[in-house]
Amino acid sequence: MTVTRVAAIDCGTNSIRLLIADLDPATGEITDLDRRMVINRLGQDVDRTGRLTPEALERTFAACREYAGLIAAHGVGPERIRLTATSASRDAANAGDFTAGVKDILGVEPEVITGEEEAHLSFLGATKELTGTDLPTPYLVFDLGGGSTEFVLGAAEVQAARSVNIGCVRMTERHFVGSEIPTPDQIARARADIGAALDLAAETVPLDAAATLVGVAGTVTTVAGIVLGLPAYDSGRIHHSRLSLEQVREVSTRLLGATHAERAAIPVMHPGRVDVIAAGALVLLEVMERTGAAELVVSEHDILDGIAWSIAP
């Protein structure tokens, strides 16, 4: 079977990401041609208002226009483009405005996928290249996004999956707005909220049953970069790095106690994550503590890679 060129777009609550890649289904190899991210904050105020704001829609459409030019330059036809939209556009009453705008720009209709489908794609992207490694199964993959976090347990195939509404943007807007440094009471309320969501996840996915915990998405990779002390974001160093529970606890405590300026000065910090990284790191810590994992494997390959593989013939 020949190599297939695809374009995958993941539009989440906090960011919209593009992957243009060549796939070789025979070998399982994925070759990046272009991989990039724009912080569009589509989920701005959705938790409070139930609607996508005009400003958030325009930021998203601007990113789509940029991506459309890149896709055309790489010669990817519409039959090999897939855009999935997740938490924010599931929750918004005016999701139709988003759908119409994206279709007009990219020529394909966005698929507003369920949390469970999101979880399956994340698992595919994160674990496809782990086959044959020394990492024991089953894997528990968690995708810590802006509005939701997906948990998927499986080995060769998915055994259980659940999406719950905890993410770095949602937790920030619910609990940390108005405080540059969260107060102990705000942190306690956020912990309780996260804990309740993890209880829901555990009804479907046995969170303590995994032999290997795999974390994906921007909060997890940013925390990994901080733990590694990188002078700049380096996906090659971050991919498949391993973080201990104590390292994650130390970084979470540091971020929750840091000012906006102190967080912004961290070399691996993307400007669009500065205001939400503390809440994200708290979610990450709570997940590790709930699962009982002493170690976390960090993957740069996630739902975006899963979307790409889902397009392959």
mmCIF file of C-alpha atoms in Angstrom:
data_model
loop_
_atom_site.group_PDB
_atom_site.id
_atom_site.type_symbol
_atom_site.label_atom_id
_atom_site.label_comp_id
_atom_site.label_asym_id
_atom_site.label_seq_id
_atom_site.Cartn_x
_atom_site.Cartn_y
_atom_site.Cartn_z
ATOM 1 C CA MET A 1 0.000 0.000 0.000
ATOM 2 C CA THR A 2 1.332 3.428 -0.904
ATOM 3 C CA VAL A 3 1.922 6.345 1.407
ATOM 4 C CA THR A 4 -1.117 8.558 1.958
ATOM 5 C CA ARG A 5 -0.906 12.318 2.578
ATOM 6 C CA VAL A 6 -3.501 13.663 4.997
ATOM 7 C CA ALA A 7 -4.382 16.845 6.872
ATOM 8 C CA ALA A 8 -5.773 16.497 10.392
ATOM 9 C CA ILE A 9 -7.152 19.415 12.384
ATOM 10 C CA ASP A 10 -8.073 19.235 16.054
ATOM 11 C CA CYS A 11 -10.163 22.174 17.253
ATOM 12 C CA GLY A 12 -10.377 22.047 21.010
ATOM 13 C CA THR A 13 -11.412 24.443 23.746
ATOM 14 C CA ASN A 14 -8.069 26.223 24.055
ATOM 15 C CA SER A 15 -6.205 25.556 20.805
ATOM 16 C CA ILE A 16 -6.614 24.560 17.172
ATOM 17 C CA ARG A 17 -3.873 22.337 15.785
ATOM 18 C CA LEU A 18 -2.890 21.149 12.325
ATOM 19 C CA LEU A 19 -0.962 18.073 11.233
ATOM 20 C CA ILE A 20 -0.084 17.487 7.591
ATOM 21 C CA ALA A 21 1.594 14.105 7.328
ATOM 22 C CA ASP A 22 2.444 11.153 5.134
ATOM 23 C CA LEU A 23 1.128 7.861 6.512
ATOM 24 C CA ASP A 24 2.439 4.408 5.711
ATOM 25 C CA PRO A 25 -0.235 1.958 6.926
ATOM 26 C CA ALA A 26 2.047 -1.007 6.176
ATOM 27 C CA THR A 27 4.715 0.091 8.665
ATOM 28 C CA GLY A 28 2.668 2.291 11.002
ATOM 29 C CA GLU A 29 5.047 5.162 10.288
ATOM 30 C CA ILE A 30 3.815 8.757 10.324
ATOM 31 C CA THR A 31 6.028 11.436 8.787
ATOM 32 C CA ASP A 32 5.247 15.019 9.770
ATOM 33 C CA LEU A 33 5.292 17.580 6.972
ATOM 34 C CA ASP A 34 3.825 20.392 9.067
ATOM 35 C CA ARG A 35 2.614 20.384 12.678
ATOM 36 C CA ARG A 36 1.525 23.610 14.322
ATOM 37 C CA MET A 37 -0.790 25.128 16.907
ATOM 38 C CA VAL A 38 -2.703 28.369 17.404
ATOM 39 C CA ILE A 39 -4.199 29.301 20.781
ATOM 40 C CA ASN A 40 -7.702 30.324 19.715
ATOM 41 C CA ARG A 41 -9.525 29.929 23.063
ATOM 42 C CA LEU A 42 -12.725 28.841 21.317
ATOM 43 C CA GLY A 43 -14.151 27.875 24.691
ATOM 44 C CA GLN A 44 -13.897 31.383 26.138
ATOM 45 C CA ASP A 45 -16.859 31.822 28.552
ATOM 46 C CA VAL A 46 -18.744 28.800 27.136
ATOM 47 C CA ASP A 47 -18.985 27.240 30.597
ATOM 48 C CA ARG A 48 -20.707 30.425 31.859
ATOM 49 C CA THR A 49 -22.787 31.559 28.857
ATOM 50 C CA GLY A 50 -23.349 28.420 26.810
ATOM 51 C CA ARG A 51 -22.362 30.270 23.619
ATOM 52 C CA LEU A 52 -19.268 30.816 21.457
ATOM 53 C CA THR A 53 -18.263 34.485 21.476
ATOM 54 C CA PRO A 54 -17.791 36.406 18.208
ATOM 55 C CA GLU A 55 -14.177 37.070 19.160
ATOM 56 C CA ALA A 56 -13.466 33.380 19.762
ATOM 57 C CA LEU A 57 -15.081 32.446 16.452
ATOM 58 C CA GLU A 58 -13.007 35.007 14.550
ATOM 59 C CA ARG A 59 -9.761 33.784 16.158
ATOM 60 C CA THR A 60 -10.688 30.264 15.086
ATOM 61 C CA PHE A 61 -11.619 31.286 11.537
ATOM 62 C CA ALA A 62 -8.335 33.195 11.181
ATOM 63 C CA ALA A 63 -6.423 30.035 12.105
ATOM 64 C CA CYS A 64 -8.518 28.024 9.628
ATOM 65 C CA ARG A 65 -7.638 30.458 6.840
ATOM 66 C CA GLU A 66 -3.933 30.033 7.629
ATOM 67 C CA TYR A 67 -4.295 26.256 7.705
ATOM 68 C CA ALA A 68 -6.235 26.194 4.419
ATOM 69 C CA GLY A 69 -3.270 27.823 2.668
ATOM 70 C CA LEU A 70 -0.822 25.285 4.111
ATOM 71 C CA ILE A 71 -3.049 22.334 3.175
ATOM 72 C CA ALA A 72 -3.337 23.585 -0.401
ATOM 73 C CA ALA A 73 0.425 24.123 -0.624
ATOM 74 C CA HIS A 74 0.997 20.468 0.332
ATOM 75 C CA GLY A 75 -1.512 19.238 -2.223
ATOM 76 C CA VAL A 76 -3.945 17.583 0.158
ATOM 77 C CA GLY A 77 -7.392 17.116 -1.372
ATOM 78 C CA PRO A 78 -10.640 17.556 0.570
ATOM 79 C CA GLU A 79 -11.187 13.789 0.731
ATOM 80 C CA ARG A 80 -8.066 13.521 2.926
ATOM 81 C CA ILE A 81 -8.892 16.396 5.312
ATOM 82 C CA ARG A 82 -10.614 15.794 8.635
ATOM 83 C CA LEU A 83 -11.418 18.426 11.255
ATOM 84 C CA THR A 84 -12.833 17.330 14.569
ATOM 85 C CA ALA A 85 -14.217 19.718 17.150
ATOM 86 C CA THR A 86 -14.439 18.870 20.789
ATOM 87 C CA SER A 87 -15.606 20.201 24.130
ATOM 88 C CA ALA A 88 -16.446 23.853 23.439
ATOM 89 C CA SER A 89 -18.436 23.211 20.292
ATOM 90 C CA ARG A 90 -20.298 20.318 21.898
ATOM 91 C CA ASP A 91 -21.458 22.623 24.673
ATOM 92 C CA ALA A 92 -22.326 25.788 22.697
ATOM 93 C CA ALA A 93 -25.851 26.733 21.657
ATOM 94 C CA ASN A 94 -24.534 28.520 18.539
ATOM 95 C CA ALA A 95 -22.288 25.695 17.329
ATOM 96 C CA GLY A 96 -23.917 26.095 13.894
ATOM 97 C CA ASP A 97 -22.074 29.408 13.396
ATOM 98 C CA PHE A 98 -18.805 27.576 13.961
ATOM 99 C CA THR A 99 -19.724 24.759 11.571
ATOM 100 C CA ALA A 100 -20.772 27.092 8.753
ATOM 101 C CA GLY A 101 -17.671 29.264 9.061
ATOM 102 C CA VAL A 102 -15.240 26.355 9.055
ATOM 103 C CA LYS A 103 -16.922 24.681 6.070
ATOM 104 C CA ASP A 104 -16.781 27.917 4.104
ATOM 105 C CA ILE A 105 -13.013 28.262 4.704
ATOM 106 C CA LEU A 106 -11.771 24.670 4.507
ATOM 107 C CA GLY A 107 -14.366 23.067 2.284
ATOM 108 C CA VAL A 108 -15.068 20.292 4.785
ATOM 109 C CA GLU A 109 -17.631 20.159 7.540
ATOM 110 C CA PRO A 110 -16.232 19.926 11.065
ATOM 111 C CA GLU A 111 -17.226 16.818 12.972
ATOM 112 C CA VAL A 112 -18.396 17.655 16.468
ATOM 113 C CA ILE A 113 -17.395 14.371 18.048
ATOM 114 C CA THR A 114 -18.535 12.885 21.314
ATOM 115 C CA GLY A 115 -16.240 12.698 24.314
ATOM 116 C CA GLU A 116 -16.023 8.938 23.887
ATOM 117 C CA GLU A 117 -14.972 9.246 20.227
ATOM 118 C CA GLU A 118 -12.453 11.884 21.247
ATOM 119 C CA ALA A 119 -11.076 9.422 23.780
ATOM 120 C CA HIS A 120 -10.700 6.651 21.188
ATOM 121 C CA LEU A 121 -8.813 8.942 18.792
ATOM 122 C CA SER A 122 -6.507 10.107 21.579
ATOM 123 C CA PHE A 123 -5.749 6.492 22.471
ATOM 124 C CA LEU A 124 -4.973 5.613 18.857
ATOM 125 C CA GLY A 125 -2.615 8.564 18.463
ATOM 126 C CA ALA A 126 -0.806 8.048 21.764
ATOM 127 C CA THR A 127 -0.334 4.282 21.663
ATOM 128 C CA LYS A 128 0.167 3.296 18.016
ATOM 129 C CA GLU A 129 3.951 3.631 18.296
ATOM 130 C CA LEU A 130 4.174 2.044 21.778
ATOM 131 C CA THR A 131 3.579 -1.446 20.413
ATOM 132 C CA GLY A 132 6.713 -3.504 20.874
ATOM 133 C CA THR A 133 8.228 -1.244 23.543
ATOM 134 C CA ASP A 134 9.040 -2.322 27.099
ATOM 135 C CA LEU A 135 6.038 -0.430 28.484
ATOM 136 C CA PRO A 136 3.569 -2.896 30.040
ATOM 137 C CA THR A 137 -0.119 -2.926 29.156
ATOM 138 C CA PRO A 138 -2.865 -2.023 29.722
ATOM 139 C CA TYR A 139 -2.278 1.668 29.072
ATOM 140 C CA LEU A 140 -4.389 4.383 30.630
ATOM 141 C CA VAL A 141 -4.239 7.354 28.266
ATOM 142 C CA PHE A 142 -5.583 10.673 29.472
ATOM 143 C CA ASP A 143 -5.956 13.704 27.222
ATOM 144 C CA LEU A 144 -6.023 16.822 29.412
ATOM 145 C CA GLY A 145 -7.647 19.487 27.267
ATOM 146 C CA GLY A 146 -9.070 22.935 27.765
ATOM 147 C CA GLY A 147 -12.651 21.969 28.540
ATOM 148 C CA SER A 148 -12.575 18.240 29.150
ATOM 149 C CA THR A 149 -10.287 15.335 29.947
ATOM 150 C CA GLU A 150 -10.633 11.953 28.275
ATOM 151 C CA PHE A 151 -9.615 8.689 29.925
ATOM 152 C CA VAL A 152 -9.072 5.546 27.862
ATOM 153 C CA LEU A 153 -7.944 2.150 29.132
ATOM 154 C CA GLY A 154 -6.747 -0.463 26.688
ATOM 155 C CA ALA A 155 -3.973 -2.503 25.124
ATOM 156 C CA ALA A 156 -4.342 -3.648 21.530
ATOM 157 C CA GLU A 157 -7.888 -2.269 21.640
ATOM 158 C CA VAL A 158 -9.847 0.135 23.816
ATOM 159 C CA GLN A 159 -11.439 -1.539 26.831
ATOM 160 C CA ALA A 160 -13.141 1.464 28.445
ATOM 161 C CA ALA A 161 -13.386 5.203 27.808
ATOM 162 C CA ARG A 162 -14.967 8.234 29.462
ATOM 163 C CA SER A 163 -14.833 12.001 28.963
ATOM 164 C CA VAL A 164 -15.428 14.362 31.903
ATOM 165 C CA ASN A 165 -15.651 18.133 32.034
ATOM 166 C CA ILE A 166 -12.382 19.065 33.682
ATOM 167 C CA GLY A 167 -9.760 20.949 31.698
ATOM 168 C CA CYS A 168 -7.351 23.831 32.158
ATOM 169 C CA VAL A 169 -9.660 26.536 30.761
ATOM 170 C CA ARG A 170 -12.841 25.277 32.427
ATOM 171 C CA MET A 171 -11.166 24.921 35.842
ATOM 172 C CA THR A 172 -9.548 28.351 35.558
ATOM 173 C CA GLU A 173 -12.853 30.029 34.669
ATOM 174 C CA ARG A 174 -14.761 28.174 37.379
ATOM 175 C CA HIS A 175 -12.347 28.641 40.254
ATOM 176 C CA PHE A 176 -9.381 30.954 39.618
ATOM 177 C CA VAL A 177 -10.831 34.014 37.847
ATOM 178 C CA GLY A 178 -9.970 37.240 39.674
ATOM 179 C CA SER A 179 -6.958 35.809 41.487
ATOM 180 C CA GLU A 180 -3.495 36.030 40.007
ATOM 181 C CA ILE A 181 -2.376 33.514 42.627
ATOM 182 C CA PRO A 182 -5.202 31.144 43.643
ATOM 183 C CA THR A 183 -6.140 31.195 47.318
ATOM 184 C CA PRO A 184 -6.146 28.009 49.418
ATOM 185 C CA ASP A 185 -9.966 28.060 49.369
ATOM 186 C CA GLN A 186 -10.049 28.344 45.575
ATOM 187 C CA ILE A 187 -7.589 25.473 45.239
ATOM 188 C CA ALA A 188 -9.637 23.354 47.652
ATOM 189 C CA ARG A 189 -12.831 23.981 45.654
ATOM 190 C CA ALA A 190 -11.038 23.135 42.412
ATOM 191 C CA ARG A 191 -9.706 19.909 43.928
ATOM 192 C CA ALA A 192 -13.219 18.946 45.025
ATOM 193 C CA ASP A 193 -14.558 19.667 41.529
ATOM 194 C CA ILE A 194 -11.801 17.603 39.907
ATOM 195 C CA GLY A 195 -12.337 14.805 42.407
ATOM 196 C CA ALA A 196 -16.052 14.633 41.611
ATOM 197 C CA ALA A 197 -15.272 14.416 37.891
ATOM 198 C CA LEU A 198 -12.749 11.646 38.508
ATOM 199 C CA ASP A 199 -15.434 9.771 40.459
ATOM 200 C CA LEU A 200 -17.605 9.950 37.326
ATOM 201 C CA ALA A 201 -14.757 8.744 35.123
ATOM 202 C CA ALA A 202 -14.097 5.848 37.494
ATOM 203 C CA GLU A 203 -17.680 4.632 37.042
ATOM 204 C CA THR A 204 -16.701 3.624 33.492
ATOM 205 C CA VAL A 205 -12.905 3.382 33.482
ATOM 206 C CA PRO A 206 -11.030 1.621 36.320
ATOM 207 C CA LEU A 207 -8.490 4.374 36.880
ATOM 208 C CA ASP A 208 -6.213 2.239 39.046
ATOM 209 C CA ALA A 209 -6.044 -0.703 36.633
ATOM 210 C CA ALA A 210 -3.333 0.570 34.278
ATOM 211 C CA ALA A 211 0.200 -0.769 34.097
ATOM 212 C CA THR A 212 1.349 2.377 32.225
ATOM 213 C CA LEU A 213 -0.097 5.886 32.561
ATOM 214 C CA VAL A 214 0.255 7.979 29.370
ATOM 215 C CA GLY A 215 -0.493 11.716 29.374
ATOM 216 C CA VAL A 216 -1.047 13.846 26.286
ATOM 217 C CA ALA A 217 -1.839 17.455 25.293
ATOM 218 C CA GLY A 218 -0.404 20.852 26.112
ATOM 219 C CA THR A 219 -0.638 20.945 29.889
ATOM 220 C CA VAL A 220 1.154 17.621 30.207
ATOM 221 C CA THR A 221 3.892 18.439 27.693
ATOM 222 C CA THR A 222 4.441 21.881 29.233
ATOM 223 C CA VAL A 223 4.834 20.412 32.714
ATOM 224 C CA ALA A 224 7.280 17.898 31.234
ATOM 225 C CA GLY A 225 9.320 20.728 29.721
ATOM 226 C CA ILE A 226 9.450 22.440 33.111
ATOM 227 C CA VAL A 227 10.523 19.237 34.878
ATOM 228 C CA LEU A 228 13.252 18.706 32.279
ATOM 229 C CA GLY A 229 14.464 22.297 32.728
ATOM 230 C CA LEU A 230 14.489 22.925 28.978
ATOM 231 C CA PRO A 231 15.745 26.312 27.765
ATOM 232 C CA ALA A 232 13.061 26.252 25.040
ATOM 233 C CA TYR A 233 10.214 23.963 24.059
ATOM 234 C CA ASP A 234 11.715 20.824 22.498
ATOM 235 C CA SER A 235 9.182 18.198 21.426
ATOM 236 C CA GLY A 236 11.931 15.660 20.746
ATOM 237 C CA ARG A 237 13.115 15.834 24.368
ATOM 238 C CA ILE A 238 9.593 15.881 25.768
ATOM 239 C CA HIS A 239 8.178 12.986 23.712
ATOM 240 C CA HIS A 240 8.227 9.786 25.812
ATOM 241 C CA SER A 241 9.886 11.488 28.755
ATOM 242 C CA ARG A 242 8.883 10.126 32.148
ATOM 243 C CA LEU A 243 7.731 12.179 35.109
ATOM 244 C CA SER A 244 7.499 11.014 38.696
ATOM 245 C CA LEU A 245 4.581 11.875 40.964
ATOM 246 C CA GLU A 246 6.889 13.962 43.131
ATOM 247 C CA GLN A 247 8.111 15.968 40.131
ATOM 248 C CA VAL A 248 4.540 16.687 39.051
ATOM 249 C CA ARG A 249 3.570 17.674 42.600
ATOM 250 C CA GLU A 250 6.549 20.043 42.812
ATOM 251 C CA VAL A 251 5.731 21.764 39.496
ATOM 252 C CA SER A 252 2.020 21.988 40.314
ATOM 253 C CA THR A 253 2.784 23.651 43.649
ATOM 254 C CA ARG A 254 5.205 26.027 41.950
ATOM 255 C CA LEU A 255 2.703 27.068 39.277
ATOM 256 C CA LEU A 256 -0.175 27.531 41.730
ATOM 257 C CA GLY A 257 2.018 29.855 43.786
ATOM 258 C CA ALA A 258 3.479 31.839 40.864
ATOM 259 C CA THR A 259 2.448 35.241 39.536
ATOM 260 C CA HIS A 260 1.407 35.713 35.915
ATOM 261 C CA ALA A 261 4.826 37.226 35.160
ATOM 262 C CA GLU A 262 6.652 34.332 36.802
ATOM 263 C CA ARG A 263 4.697 31.771 34.796
ATOM 264 C CA ALA A 264 5.231 33.748 31.578
ATOM 265 C CA ALA A 265 8.998 33.770 32.191
ATOM 266 C CA ILE A 266 9.244 29.966 32.132
ATOM 267 C CA PRO A 267 11.172 29.166 28.916
ATOM 268 C CA VAL A 268 8.883 26.361 27.657
ATOM 269 C CA MET A 269 5.660 28.262 28.370
ATOM 270 C CA HIS A 270 3.480 29.134 25.374
ATOM 271 C CA PRO A 271 1.972 32.615 25.896
ATOM 272 C CA GLY A 272 -1.519 31.209 25.426
ATOM 273 C CA ARG A 273 -1.085 28.822 28.353
ATOM 274 C CA VAL A 274 0.168 31.273 30.968
ATOM 275 C CA ASP A 275 -3.237 31.987 32.514
ATOM 276 C CA VAL A 276 -4.510 28.385 32.500
ATOM 277 C CA ILE A 277 -1.430 26.263 33.226
ATOM 278 C CA ALA A 278 -1.834 26.345 37.023
ATOM 279 C CA ALA A 279 -5.308 24.827 36.864
ATOM 280 C CA GLY A 280 -4.104 22.323 34.278
ATOM 281 C CA ALA A 281 -1.189 21.246 36.440
ATOM 282 C CA LEU A 282 -3.590 20.755 39.350
ATOM 283 C CA VAL A 283 -5.761 18.468 37.214
ATOM 284 C CA LEU A 284 -2.636 16.541 36.187
ATOM 285 C CA LEU A 285 -1.583 16.094 39.812
ATOM 286 C CA GLU A 286 -5.047 14.943 40.865
ATOM 287 C CA VAL A 287 -5.121 12.391 38.039
ATOM 288 C CA MET A 288 -1.766 10.923 39.058
ATOM 289 C CA GLU A 289 -2.776 10.762 42.706
ATOM 290 C CA ARG A 290 -6.117 9.123 41.912
ATOM 291 C CA THR A 291 -4.595 6.482 39.641
ATOM 292 C CA GLY A 292 -1.851 5.665 42.115
ATOM 293 C CA ALA A 293 0.754 5.945 39.360
ATOM 294 C CA ALA A 294 4.300 6.585 40.510
ATOM 295 C CA GLU A 295 5.297 7.603 36.982
ATOM 296 C CA LEU A 296 3.777 9.188 33.895
ATOM 297 C CA VAL A 297 4.866 8.661 30.273
ATOM 298 C CA VAL A 298 4.469 11.873 28.250
ATOM 299 C CA SER A 299 3.449 11.644 24.597
ATOM 300 C CA GLU A 300 3.588 14.378 21.988
ATOM 301 C CA HIS A 301 1.386 12.162 19.821
ATOM 302 C CA ASP A 302 -2.250 12.468 20.721
ATOM 303 C CA ILE A 303 -5.697 12.993 19.231
ATOM 304 C CA LEU A 304 -4.184 14.881 16.279
ATOM 305 C CA ASP A 305 -2.229 11.774 15.255
ATOM 306 C CA GLY A 306 -5.295 9.645 15.873
ATOM 307 C CA ILE A 307 -7.328 11.861 13.533
ATOM 308 C CA ALA A 308 -4.618 11.504 10.890
ATOM 309 C CA TRP A 309 -4.633 7.712 11.132
ATOM 310 C CA SER A 310 -8.449 7.678 10.963
ATOM 311 C CA ILE A 311 -8.248 9.184 7.450
ATOM 312 C CA ALA A 312 -5.904 6.495 6.128
ATOM 313 C CA PRO A 313 -7.534 4.137 3.589
#
